[in-house]
Each structure stands twice: as structure tokens, then as C-alpha cells.
Short mmCIF file of N, CA, C and O in Angstrom, two decimals:
data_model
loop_
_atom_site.label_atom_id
_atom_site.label_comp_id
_atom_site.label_asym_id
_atom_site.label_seq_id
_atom_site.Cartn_x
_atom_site.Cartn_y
_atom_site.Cartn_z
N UNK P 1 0.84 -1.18 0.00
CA UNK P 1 0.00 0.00 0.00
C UNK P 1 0.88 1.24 0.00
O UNK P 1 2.00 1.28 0.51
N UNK P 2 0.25 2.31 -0.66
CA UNK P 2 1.30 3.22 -0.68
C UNK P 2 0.74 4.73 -0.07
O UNK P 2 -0.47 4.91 -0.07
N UNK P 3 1.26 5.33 0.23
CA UNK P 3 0.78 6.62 0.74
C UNK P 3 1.22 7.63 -0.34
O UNK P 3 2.09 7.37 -1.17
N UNK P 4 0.55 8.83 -0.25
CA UNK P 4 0.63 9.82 -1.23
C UNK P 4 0.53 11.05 -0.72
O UNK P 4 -0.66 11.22 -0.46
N UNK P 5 1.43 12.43 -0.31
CA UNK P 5 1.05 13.64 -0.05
C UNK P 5 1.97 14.46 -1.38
O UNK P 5 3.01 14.50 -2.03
N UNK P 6 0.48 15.11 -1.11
CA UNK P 6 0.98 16.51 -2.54
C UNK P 6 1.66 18.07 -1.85
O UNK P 6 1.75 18.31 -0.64
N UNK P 7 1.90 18.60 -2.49
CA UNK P 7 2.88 20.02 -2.17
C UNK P 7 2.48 20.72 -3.20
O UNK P 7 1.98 20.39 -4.28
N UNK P 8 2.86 21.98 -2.63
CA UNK P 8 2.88 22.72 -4.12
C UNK P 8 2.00 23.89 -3.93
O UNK P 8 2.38 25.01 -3.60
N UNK P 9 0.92 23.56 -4.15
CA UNK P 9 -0.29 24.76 -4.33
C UNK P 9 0.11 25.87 -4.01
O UNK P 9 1.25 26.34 -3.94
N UNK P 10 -1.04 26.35 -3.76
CA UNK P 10 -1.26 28.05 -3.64
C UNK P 10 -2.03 29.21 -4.71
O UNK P 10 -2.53 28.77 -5.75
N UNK P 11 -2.07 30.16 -4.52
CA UNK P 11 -2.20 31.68 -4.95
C UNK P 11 -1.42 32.06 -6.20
O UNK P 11 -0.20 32.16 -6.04
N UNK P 12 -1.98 32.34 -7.64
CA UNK P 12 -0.97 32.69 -8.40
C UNK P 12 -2.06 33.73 -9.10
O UNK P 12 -3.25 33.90 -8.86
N UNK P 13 -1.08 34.40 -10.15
CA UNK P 13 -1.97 35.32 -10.98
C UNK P 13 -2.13 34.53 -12.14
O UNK P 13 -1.36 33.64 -12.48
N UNK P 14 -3.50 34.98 -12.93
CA UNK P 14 -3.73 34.24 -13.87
C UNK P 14 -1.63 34.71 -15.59
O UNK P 14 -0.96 35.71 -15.87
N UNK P 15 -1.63 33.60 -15.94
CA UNK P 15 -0.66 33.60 -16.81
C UNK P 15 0.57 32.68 -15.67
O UNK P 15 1.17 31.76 -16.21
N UNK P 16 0.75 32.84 -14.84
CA UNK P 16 1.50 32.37 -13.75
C UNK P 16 2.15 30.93 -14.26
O UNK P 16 1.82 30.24 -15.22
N UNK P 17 3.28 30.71 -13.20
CA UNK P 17 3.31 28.73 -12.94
C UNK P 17 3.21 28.29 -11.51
O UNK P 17 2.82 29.21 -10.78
N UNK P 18 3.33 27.68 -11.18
CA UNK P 18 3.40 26.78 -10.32
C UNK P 18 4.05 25.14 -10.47
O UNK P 18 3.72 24.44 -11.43
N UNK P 19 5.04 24.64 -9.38
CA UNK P 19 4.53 22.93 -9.69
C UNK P 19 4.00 22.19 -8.48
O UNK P 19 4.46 22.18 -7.33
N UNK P 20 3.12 21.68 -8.91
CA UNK P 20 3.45 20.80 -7.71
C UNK P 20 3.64 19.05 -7.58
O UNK P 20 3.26 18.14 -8.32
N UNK P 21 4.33 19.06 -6.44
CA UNK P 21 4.99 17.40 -5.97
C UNK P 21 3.79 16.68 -5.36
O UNK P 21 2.77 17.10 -4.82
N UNK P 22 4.35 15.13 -5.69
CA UNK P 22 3.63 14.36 -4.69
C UNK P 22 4.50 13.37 -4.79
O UNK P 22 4.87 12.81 -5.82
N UNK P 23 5.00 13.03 -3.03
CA UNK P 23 6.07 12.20 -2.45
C UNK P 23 5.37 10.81 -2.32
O UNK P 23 4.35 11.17 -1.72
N UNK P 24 5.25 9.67 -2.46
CA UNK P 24 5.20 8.44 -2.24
C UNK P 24 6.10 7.64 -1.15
O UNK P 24 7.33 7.70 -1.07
N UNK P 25 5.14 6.82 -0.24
CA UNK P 25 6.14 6.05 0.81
C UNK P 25 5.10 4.60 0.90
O UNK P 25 3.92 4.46 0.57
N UNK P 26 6.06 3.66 1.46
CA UNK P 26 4.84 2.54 1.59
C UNK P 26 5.07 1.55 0.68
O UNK P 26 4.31 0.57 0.75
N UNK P 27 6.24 1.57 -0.45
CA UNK P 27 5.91 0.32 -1.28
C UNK P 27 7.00 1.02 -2.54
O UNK P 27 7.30 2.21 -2.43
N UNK P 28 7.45 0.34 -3.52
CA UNK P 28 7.99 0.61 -4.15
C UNK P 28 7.74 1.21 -5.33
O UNK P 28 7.07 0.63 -6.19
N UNK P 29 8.26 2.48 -5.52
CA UNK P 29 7.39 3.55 -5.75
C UNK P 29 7.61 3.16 -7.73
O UNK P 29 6.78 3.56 -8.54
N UNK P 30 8.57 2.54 -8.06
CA UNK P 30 8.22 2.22 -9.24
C UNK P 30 7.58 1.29 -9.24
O UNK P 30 8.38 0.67 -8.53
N UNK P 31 6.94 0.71 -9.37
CA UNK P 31 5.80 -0.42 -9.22
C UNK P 31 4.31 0.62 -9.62
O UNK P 31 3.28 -0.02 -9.85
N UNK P 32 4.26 1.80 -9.67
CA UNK P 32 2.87 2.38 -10.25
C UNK P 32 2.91 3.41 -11.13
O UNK P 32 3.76 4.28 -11.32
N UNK P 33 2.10 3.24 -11.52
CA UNK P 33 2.09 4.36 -12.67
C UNK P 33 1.28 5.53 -11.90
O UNK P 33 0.68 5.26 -10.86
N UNK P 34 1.28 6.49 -12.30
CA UNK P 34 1.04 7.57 -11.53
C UNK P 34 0.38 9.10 -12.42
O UNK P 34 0.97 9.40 -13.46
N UNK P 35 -0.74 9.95 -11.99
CA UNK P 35 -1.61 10.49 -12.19
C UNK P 35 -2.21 11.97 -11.56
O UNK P 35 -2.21 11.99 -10.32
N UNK P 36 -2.60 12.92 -12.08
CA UNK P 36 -3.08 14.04 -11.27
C UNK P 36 -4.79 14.26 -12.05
O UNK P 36 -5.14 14.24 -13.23
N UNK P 37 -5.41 14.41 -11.05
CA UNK P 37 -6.88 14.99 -11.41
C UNK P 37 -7.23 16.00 -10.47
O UNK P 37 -6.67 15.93 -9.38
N UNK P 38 -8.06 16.96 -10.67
CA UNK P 38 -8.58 18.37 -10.40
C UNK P 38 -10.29 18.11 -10.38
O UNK P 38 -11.07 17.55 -11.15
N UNK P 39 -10.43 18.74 -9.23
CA UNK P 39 -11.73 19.16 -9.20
C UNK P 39 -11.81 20.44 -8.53
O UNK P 39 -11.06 20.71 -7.60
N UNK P 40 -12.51 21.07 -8.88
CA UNK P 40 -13.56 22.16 -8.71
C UNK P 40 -14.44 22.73 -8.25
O UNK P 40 -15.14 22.84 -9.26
N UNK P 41 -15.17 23.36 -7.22
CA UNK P 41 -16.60 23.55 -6.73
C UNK P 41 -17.61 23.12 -7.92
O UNK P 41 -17.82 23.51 -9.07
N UNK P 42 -18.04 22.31 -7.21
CA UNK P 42 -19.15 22.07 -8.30
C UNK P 42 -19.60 21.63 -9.10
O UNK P 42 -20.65 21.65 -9.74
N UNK P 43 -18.13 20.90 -9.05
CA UNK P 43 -18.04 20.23 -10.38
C UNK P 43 -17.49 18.60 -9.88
O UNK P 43 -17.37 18.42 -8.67
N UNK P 44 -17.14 17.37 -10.92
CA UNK P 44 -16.39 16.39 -10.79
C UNK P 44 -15.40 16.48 -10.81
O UNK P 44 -14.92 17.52 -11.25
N UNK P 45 -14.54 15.43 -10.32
CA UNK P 45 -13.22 15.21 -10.78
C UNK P 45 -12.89 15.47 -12.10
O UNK P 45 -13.79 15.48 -12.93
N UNK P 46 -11.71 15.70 -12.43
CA UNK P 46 -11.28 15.75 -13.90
C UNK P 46 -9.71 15.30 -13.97
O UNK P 46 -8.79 15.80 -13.32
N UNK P 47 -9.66 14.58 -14.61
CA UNK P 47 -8.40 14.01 -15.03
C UNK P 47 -7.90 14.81 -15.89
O UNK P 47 -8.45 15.14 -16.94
N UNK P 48 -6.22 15.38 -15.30
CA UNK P 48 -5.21 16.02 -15.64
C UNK P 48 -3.89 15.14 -16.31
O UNK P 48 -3.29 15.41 -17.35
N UNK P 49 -3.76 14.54 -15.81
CA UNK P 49 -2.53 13.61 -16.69
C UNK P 49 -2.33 12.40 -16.00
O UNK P 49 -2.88 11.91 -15.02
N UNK P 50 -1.18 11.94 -16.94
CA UNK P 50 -0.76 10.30 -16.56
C UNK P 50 0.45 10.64 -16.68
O UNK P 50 1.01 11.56 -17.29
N UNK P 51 0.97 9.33 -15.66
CA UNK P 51 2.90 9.20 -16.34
C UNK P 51 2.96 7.37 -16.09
O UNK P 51 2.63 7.10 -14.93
N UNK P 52 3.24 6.35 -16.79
CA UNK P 52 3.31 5.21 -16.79
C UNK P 52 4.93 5.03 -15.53
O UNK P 52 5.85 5.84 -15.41
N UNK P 53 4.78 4.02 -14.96
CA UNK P 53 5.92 3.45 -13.97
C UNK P 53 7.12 4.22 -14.16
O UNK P 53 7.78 4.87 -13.35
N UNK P 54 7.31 3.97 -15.69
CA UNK P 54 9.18 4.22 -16.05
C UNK P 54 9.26 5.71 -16.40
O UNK P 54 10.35 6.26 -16.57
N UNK P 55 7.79 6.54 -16.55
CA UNK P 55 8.13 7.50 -17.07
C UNK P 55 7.95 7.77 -18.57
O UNK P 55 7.75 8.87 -19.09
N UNK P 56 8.05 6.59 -19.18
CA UNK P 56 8.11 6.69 -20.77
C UNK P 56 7.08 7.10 -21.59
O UNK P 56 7.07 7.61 -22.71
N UNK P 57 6.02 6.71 -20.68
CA UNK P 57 4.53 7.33 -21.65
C UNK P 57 3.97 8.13 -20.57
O UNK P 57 3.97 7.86 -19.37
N UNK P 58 3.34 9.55 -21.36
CA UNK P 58 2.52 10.61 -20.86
C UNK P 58 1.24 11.03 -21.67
O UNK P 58 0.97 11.15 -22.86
N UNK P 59 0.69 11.16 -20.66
CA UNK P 59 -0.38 11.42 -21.62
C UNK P 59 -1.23 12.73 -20.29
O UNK P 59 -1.30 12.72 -19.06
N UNK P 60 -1.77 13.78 -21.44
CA UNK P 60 -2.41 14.73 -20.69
C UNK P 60 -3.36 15.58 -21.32
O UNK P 60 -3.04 16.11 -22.38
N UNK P 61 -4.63 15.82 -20.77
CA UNK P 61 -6.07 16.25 -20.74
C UNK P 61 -5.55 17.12 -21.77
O UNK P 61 -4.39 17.51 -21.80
N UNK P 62 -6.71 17.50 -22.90
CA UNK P 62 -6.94 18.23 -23.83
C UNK P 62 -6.71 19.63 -22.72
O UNK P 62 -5.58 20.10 -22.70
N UNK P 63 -7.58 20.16 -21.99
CA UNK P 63 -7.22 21.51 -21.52
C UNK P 63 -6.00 22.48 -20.78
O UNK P 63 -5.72 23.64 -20.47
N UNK P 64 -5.34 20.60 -20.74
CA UNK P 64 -4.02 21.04 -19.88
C UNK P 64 -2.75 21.22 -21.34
O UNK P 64 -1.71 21.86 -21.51
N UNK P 65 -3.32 20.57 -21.90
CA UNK P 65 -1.50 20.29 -23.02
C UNK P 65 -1.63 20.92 -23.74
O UNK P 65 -2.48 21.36 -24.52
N UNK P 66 -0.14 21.05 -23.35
CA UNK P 66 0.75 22.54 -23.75
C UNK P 66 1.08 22.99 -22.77
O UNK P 66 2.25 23.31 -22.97
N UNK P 67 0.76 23.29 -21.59
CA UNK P 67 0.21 24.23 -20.89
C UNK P 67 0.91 23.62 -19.18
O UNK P 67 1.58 24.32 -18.43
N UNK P 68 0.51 22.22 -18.92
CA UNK P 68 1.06 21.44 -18.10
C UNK P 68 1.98 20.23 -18.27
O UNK P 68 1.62 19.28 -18.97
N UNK P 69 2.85 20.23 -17.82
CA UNK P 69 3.95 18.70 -18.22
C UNK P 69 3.75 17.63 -16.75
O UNK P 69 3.80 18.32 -15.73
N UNK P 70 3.58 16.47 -16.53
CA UNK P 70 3.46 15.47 -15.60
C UNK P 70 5.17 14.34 -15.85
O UNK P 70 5.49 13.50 -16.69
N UNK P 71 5.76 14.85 -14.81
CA UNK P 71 7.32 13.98 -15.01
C UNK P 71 7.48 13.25 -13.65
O UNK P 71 6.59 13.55 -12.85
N UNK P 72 8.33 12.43 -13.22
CA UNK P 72 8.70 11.76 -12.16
C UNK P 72 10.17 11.25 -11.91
O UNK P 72 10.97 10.94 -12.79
N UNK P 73 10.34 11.24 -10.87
CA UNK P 73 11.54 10.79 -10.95
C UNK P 73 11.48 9.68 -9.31
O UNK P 73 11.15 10.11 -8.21
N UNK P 74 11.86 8.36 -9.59
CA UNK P 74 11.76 6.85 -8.96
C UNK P 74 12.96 7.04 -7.85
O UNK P 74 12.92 6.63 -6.69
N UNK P 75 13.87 7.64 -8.38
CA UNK P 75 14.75 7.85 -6.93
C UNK P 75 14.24 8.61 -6.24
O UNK P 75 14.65 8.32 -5.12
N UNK P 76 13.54 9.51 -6.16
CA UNK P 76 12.94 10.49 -5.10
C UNK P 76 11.78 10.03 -4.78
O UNK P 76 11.18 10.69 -3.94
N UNK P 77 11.18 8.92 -5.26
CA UNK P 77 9.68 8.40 -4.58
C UNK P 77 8.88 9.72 -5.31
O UNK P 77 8.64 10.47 -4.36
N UNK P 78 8.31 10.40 -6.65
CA UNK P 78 8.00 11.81 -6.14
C UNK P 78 7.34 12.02 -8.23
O UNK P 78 7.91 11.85 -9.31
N UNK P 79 6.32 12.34 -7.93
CA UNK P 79 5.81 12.31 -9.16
C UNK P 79 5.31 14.31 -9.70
O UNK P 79 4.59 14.87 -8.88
N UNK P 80 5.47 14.62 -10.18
CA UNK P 80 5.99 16.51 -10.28
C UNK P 80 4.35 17.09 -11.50
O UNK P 80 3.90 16.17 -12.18
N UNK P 81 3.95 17.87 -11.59
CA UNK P 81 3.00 19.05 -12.50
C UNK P 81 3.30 20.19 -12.29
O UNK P 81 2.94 21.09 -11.53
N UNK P 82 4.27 19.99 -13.37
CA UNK P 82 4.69 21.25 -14.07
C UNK P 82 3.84 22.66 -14.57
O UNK P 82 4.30 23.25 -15.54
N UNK P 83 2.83 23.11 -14.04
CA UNK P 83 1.74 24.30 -14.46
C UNK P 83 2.36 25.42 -15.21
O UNK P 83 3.54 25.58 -14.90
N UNK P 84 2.02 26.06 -15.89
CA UNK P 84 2.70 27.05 -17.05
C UNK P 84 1.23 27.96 -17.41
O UNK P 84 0.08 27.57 -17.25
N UNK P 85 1.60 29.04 -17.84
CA UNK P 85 0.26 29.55 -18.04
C UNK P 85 -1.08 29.34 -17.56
O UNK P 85 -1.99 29.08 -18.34
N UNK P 86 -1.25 29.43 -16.28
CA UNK P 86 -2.33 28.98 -15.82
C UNK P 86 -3.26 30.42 -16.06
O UNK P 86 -2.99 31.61 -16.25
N UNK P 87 -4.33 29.70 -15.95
CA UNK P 87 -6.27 30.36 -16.32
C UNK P 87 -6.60 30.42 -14.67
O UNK P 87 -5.96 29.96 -13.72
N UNK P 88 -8.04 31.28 -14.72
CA UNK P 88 -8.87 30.93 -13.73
C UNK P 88 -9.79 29.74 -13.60
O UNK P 88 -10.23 29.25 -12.56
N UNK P 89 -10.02 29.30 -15.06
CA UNK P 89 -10.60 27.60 -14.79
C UNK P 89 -9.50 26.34 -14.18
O UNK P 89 -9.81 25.15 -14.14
N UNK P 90 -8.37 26.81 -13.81
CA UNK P 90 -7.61 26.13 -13.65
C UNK P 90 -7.65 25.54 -12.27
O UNK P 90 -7.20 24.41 -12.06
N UNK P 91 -8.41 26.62 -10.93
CA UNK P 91 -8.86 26.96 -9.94
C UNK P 91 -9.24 25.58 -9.44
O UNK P 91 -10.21 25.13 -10.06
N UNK P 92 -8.68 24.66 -8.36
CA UNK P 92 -9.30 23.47 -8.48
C UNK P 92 -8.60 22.92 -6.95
O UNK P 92 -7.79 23.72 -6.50
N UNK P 93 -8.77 21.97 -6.32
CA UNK P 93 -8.05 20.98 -5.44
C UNK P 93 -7.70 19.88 -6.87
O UNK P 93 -8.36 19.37 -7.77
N UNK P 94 -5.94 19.89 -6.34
CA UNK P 94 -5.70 19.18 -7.17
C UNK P 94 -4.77 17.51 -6.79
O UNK P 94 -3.73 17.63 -6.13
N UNK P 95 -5.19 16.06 -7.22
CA UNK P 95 -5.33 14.93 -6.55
C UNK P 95 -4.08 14.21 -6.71
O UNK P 95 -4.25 14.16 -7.93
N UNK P 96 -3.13 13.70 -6.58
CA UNK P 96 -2.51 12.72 -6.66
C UNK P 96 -2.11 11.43 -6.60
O UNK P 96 -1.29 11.02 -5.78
N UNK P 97 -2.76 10.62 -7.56
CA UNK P 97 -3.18 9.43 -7.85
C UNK P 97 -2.43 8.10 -8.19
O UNK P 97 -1.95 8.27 -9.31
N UNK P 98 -2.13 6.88 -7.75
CA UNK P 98 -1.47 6.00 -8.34
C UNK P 98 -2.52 4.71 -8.08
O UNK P 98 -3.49 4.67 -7.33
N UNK P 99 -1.86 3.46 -9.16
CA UNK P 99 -2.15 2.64 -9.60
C UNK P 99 -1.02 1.82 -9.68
O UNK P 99 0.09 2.22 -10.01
N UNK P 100 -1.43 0.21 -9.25
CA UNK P 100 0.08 -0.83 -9.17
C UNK P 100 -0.27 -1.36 -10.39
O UNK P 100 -1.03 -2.31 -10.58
N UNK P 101 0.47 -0.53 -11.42
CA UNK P 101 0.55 -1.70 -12.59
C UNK P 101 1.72 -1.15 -13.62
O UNK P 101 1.82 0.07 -13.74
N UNK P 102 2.49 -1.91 -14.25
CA UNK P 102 3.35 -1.63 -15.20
C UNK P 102 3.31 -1.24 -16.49
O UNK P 102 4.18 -0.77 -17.23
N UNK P 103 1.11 -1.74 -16.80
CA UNK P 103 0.50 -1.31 -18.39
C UNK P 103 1.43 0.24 -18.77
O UNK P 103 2.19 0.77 -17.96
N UNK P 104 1.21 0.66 -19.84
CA UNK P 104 1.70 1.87 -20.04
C UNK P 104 0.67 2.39 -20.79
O UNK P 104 1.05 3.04 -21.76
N UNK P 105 -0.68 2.30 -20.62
CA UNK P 105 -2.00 2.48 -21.17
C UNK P 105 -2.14 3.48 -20.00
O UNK P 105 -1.84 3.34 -18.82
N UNK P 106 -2.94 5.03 -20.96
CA UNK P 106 -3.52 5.85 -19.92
C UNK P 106 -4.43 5.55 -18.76
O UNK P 106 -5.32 4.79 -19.14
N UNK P 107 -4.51 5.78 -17.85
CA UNK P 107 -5.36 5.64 -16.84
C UNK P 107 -6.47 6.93 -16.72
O UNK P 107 -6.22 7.59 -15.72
N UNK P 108 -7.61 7.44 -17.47
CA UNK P 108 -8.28 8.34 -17.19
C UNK P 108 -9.63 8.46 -16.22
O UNK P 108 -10.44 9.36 -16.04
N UNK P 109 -9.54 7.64 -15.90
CA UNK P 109 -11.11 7.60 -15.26
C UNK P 109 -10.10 7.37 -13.49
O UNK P 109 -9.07 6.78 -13.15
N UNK P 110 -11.25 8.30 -12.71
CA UNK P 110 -11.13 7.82 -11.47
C UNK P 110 -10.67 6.37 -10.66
O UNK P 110 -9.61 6.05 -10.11
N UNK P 111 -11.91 5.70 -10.86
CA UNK P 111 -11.91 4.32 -10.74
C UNK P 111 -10.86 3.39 -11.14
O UNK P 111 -10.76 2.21 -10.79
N UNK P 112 -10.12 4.02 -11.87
CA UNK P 112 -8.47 3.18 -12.35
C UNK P 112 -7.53 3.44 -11.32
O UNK P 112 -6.57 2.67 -11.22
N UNK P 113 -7.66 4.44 -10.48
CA UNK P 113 -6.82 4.79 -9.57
C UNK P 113 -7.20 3.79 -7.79
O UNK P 113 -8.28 3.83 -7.22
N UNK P 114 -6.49 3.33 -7.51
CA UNK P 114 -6.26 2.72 -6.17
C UNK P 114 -6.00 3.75 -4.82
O UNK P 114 -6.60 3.48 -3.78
N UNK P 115 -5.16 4.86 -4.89
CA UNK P 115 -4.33 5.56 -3.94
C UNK P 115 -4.81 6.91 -4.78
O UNK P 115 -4.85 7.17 -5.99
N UNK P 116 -5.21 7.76 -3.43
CA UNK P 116 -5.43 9.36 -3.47
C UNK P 116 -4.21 9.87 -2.33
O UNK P 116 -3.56 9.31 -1.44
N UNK P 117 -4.31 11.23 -2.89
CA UNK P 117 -3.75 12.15 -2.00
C UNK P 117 -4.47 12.58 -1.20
O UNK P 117 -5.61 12.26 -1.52
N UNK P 118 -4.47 13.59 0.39
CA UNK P 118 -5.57 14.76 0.41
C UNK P 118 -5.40 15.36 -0.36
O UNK P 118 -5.91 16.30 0.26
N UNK P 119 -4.93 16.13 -1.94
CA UNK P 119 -5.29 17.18 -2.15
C UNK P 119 -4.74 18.58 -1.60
O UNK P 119 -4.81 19.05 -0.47
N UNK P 120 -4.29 18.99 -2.55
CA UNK P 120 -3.62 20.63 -2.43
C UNK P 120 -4.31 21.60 -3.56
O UNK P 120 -4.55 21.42 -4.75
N UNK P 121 -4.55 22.87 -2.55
CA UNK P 121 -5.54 23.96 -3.50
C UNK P 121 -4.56 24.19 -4.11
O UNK P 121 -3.41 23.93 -3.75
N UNK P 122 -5.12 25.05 -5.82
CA UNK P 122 -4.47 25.93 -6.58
C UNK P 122 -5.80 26.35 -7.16
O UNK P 122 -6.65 25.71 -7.78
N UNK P 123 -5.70 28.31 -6.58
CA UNK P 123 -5.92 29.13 -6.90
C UNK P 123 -5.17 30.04 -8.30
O UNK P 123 -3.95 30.15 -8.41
N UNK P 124 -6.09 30.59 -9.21
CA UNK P 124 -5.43 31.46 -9.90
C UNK P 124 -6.60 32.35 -9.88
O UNK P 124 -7.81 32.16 -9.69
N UNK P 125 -5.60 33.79 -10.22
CA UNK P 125 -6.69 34.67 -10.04
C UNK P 125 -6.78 35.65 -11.21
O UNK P 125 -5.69 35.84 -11.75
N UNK P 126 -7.95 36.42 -11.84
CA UNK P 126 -8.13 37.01 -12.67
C UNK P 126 -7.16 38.09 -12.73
O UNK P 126 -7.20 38.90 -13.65
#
């Protein structure tokens, strides 16, 4: 079983970056492929990106790419979202997600995910 806390958030102006981390403990942290989703007042979850075990495949939400990069690195236990130009729809608690599997097939839906984070705000502001 693995544990998951995120970092990062906060307060930015809209155009801004931010990144934020999420550290892994509990199990061997290459062994999952790994994920960020956002939600919103009001809204559902929304899936922000993927990164497969090794890193080699990425894949990320139509509203984020370009815009956001999802990288990791296995010696640090620690999976990274890179934010770049952020919007005010961007405005969200944002999740940090893994899954024990080696597929290198996106994981988009909630329910593919095993392990949450609590969650770290990111605000942007008009």
C-alpha cells in the first residue's frame, strides 16, 4: 500500500506557474504508474494527466497540453506538475493518484486509480 502527499499549491496570478509534488512512501514507488486529477466547486473530478511506472509514456487532458507537463523521478519516490500559463478555470483541489501496474496504457477515469492524495488547493486569479 502506498501513501501519497501533494505540495505545491497556492495563490498565483492568472498567466503564472506553479509545480506541484507528490512524495510516495509505503511500497515501491516504481511499481505504479502515476496520475493528477482536479476538481472544482461544483463540479467532478477531472483528469489532468498520466505518467506510466518508467516514465516513458505521458499522456495529458486536452485543456491542460501545452500548458502542463506530468514527469517523475523513482529515486525520489516523487511524481511533479509542471503548471505554465495557468487560467482561472484552472482553480481546483488538485489529486494525486497512483495505480500498481506496469500497463503503459492511460489511466483516465477515477476508478483506475487505487491511492489518493488529500489534495492541495491551486488558486489562480483574474
Amino acid at each position: 500500500q502506498v501513501q501519497l502527499v501533494e505540495s505545491g499549491g497556492g495563490l498565483v496570478q492568472a498567466g503564472g506557474s506553479l509545480r506541484l509534488s507528490c512524495t510516495a512512501s509505503g511500497d515501491t514507488f516504481s511499481r505504479y504508474a502515476m496520475g493528477w486529477f482536479r476538481q472544482a466547486p461544483g463540479k467532478e473530478r477531472e483528469f489532468v494527466a498520466h505518467i506510466s511506472w518508467s516514465g516513458g509514456n505521458i499522456y495529458h487532458a486536452e485543456p491542460v497540453r501545452g500548458r502542463f507537463t506530468i514527469s517523475r523521478d523513482n529515486a525520489k519516490n516523487t511524481v511533479y506538475l509542471q503548471m505554465n500559463a495557468l487560467k482561472p478555470e484552472d482553480t481546483a483541489v488538485y489529486y494525486c493518484v497512483a495505480v500498481k501496474t506496469r500497463s503503459v496504457v492511460a489511466n483516465t477515469h477515477p476508478n483506475e486509480y487505487d491511492y489518493w492524495g488529500q489534495g492541495t488547493q491551486v488558486t489562480v486569479s483574474s
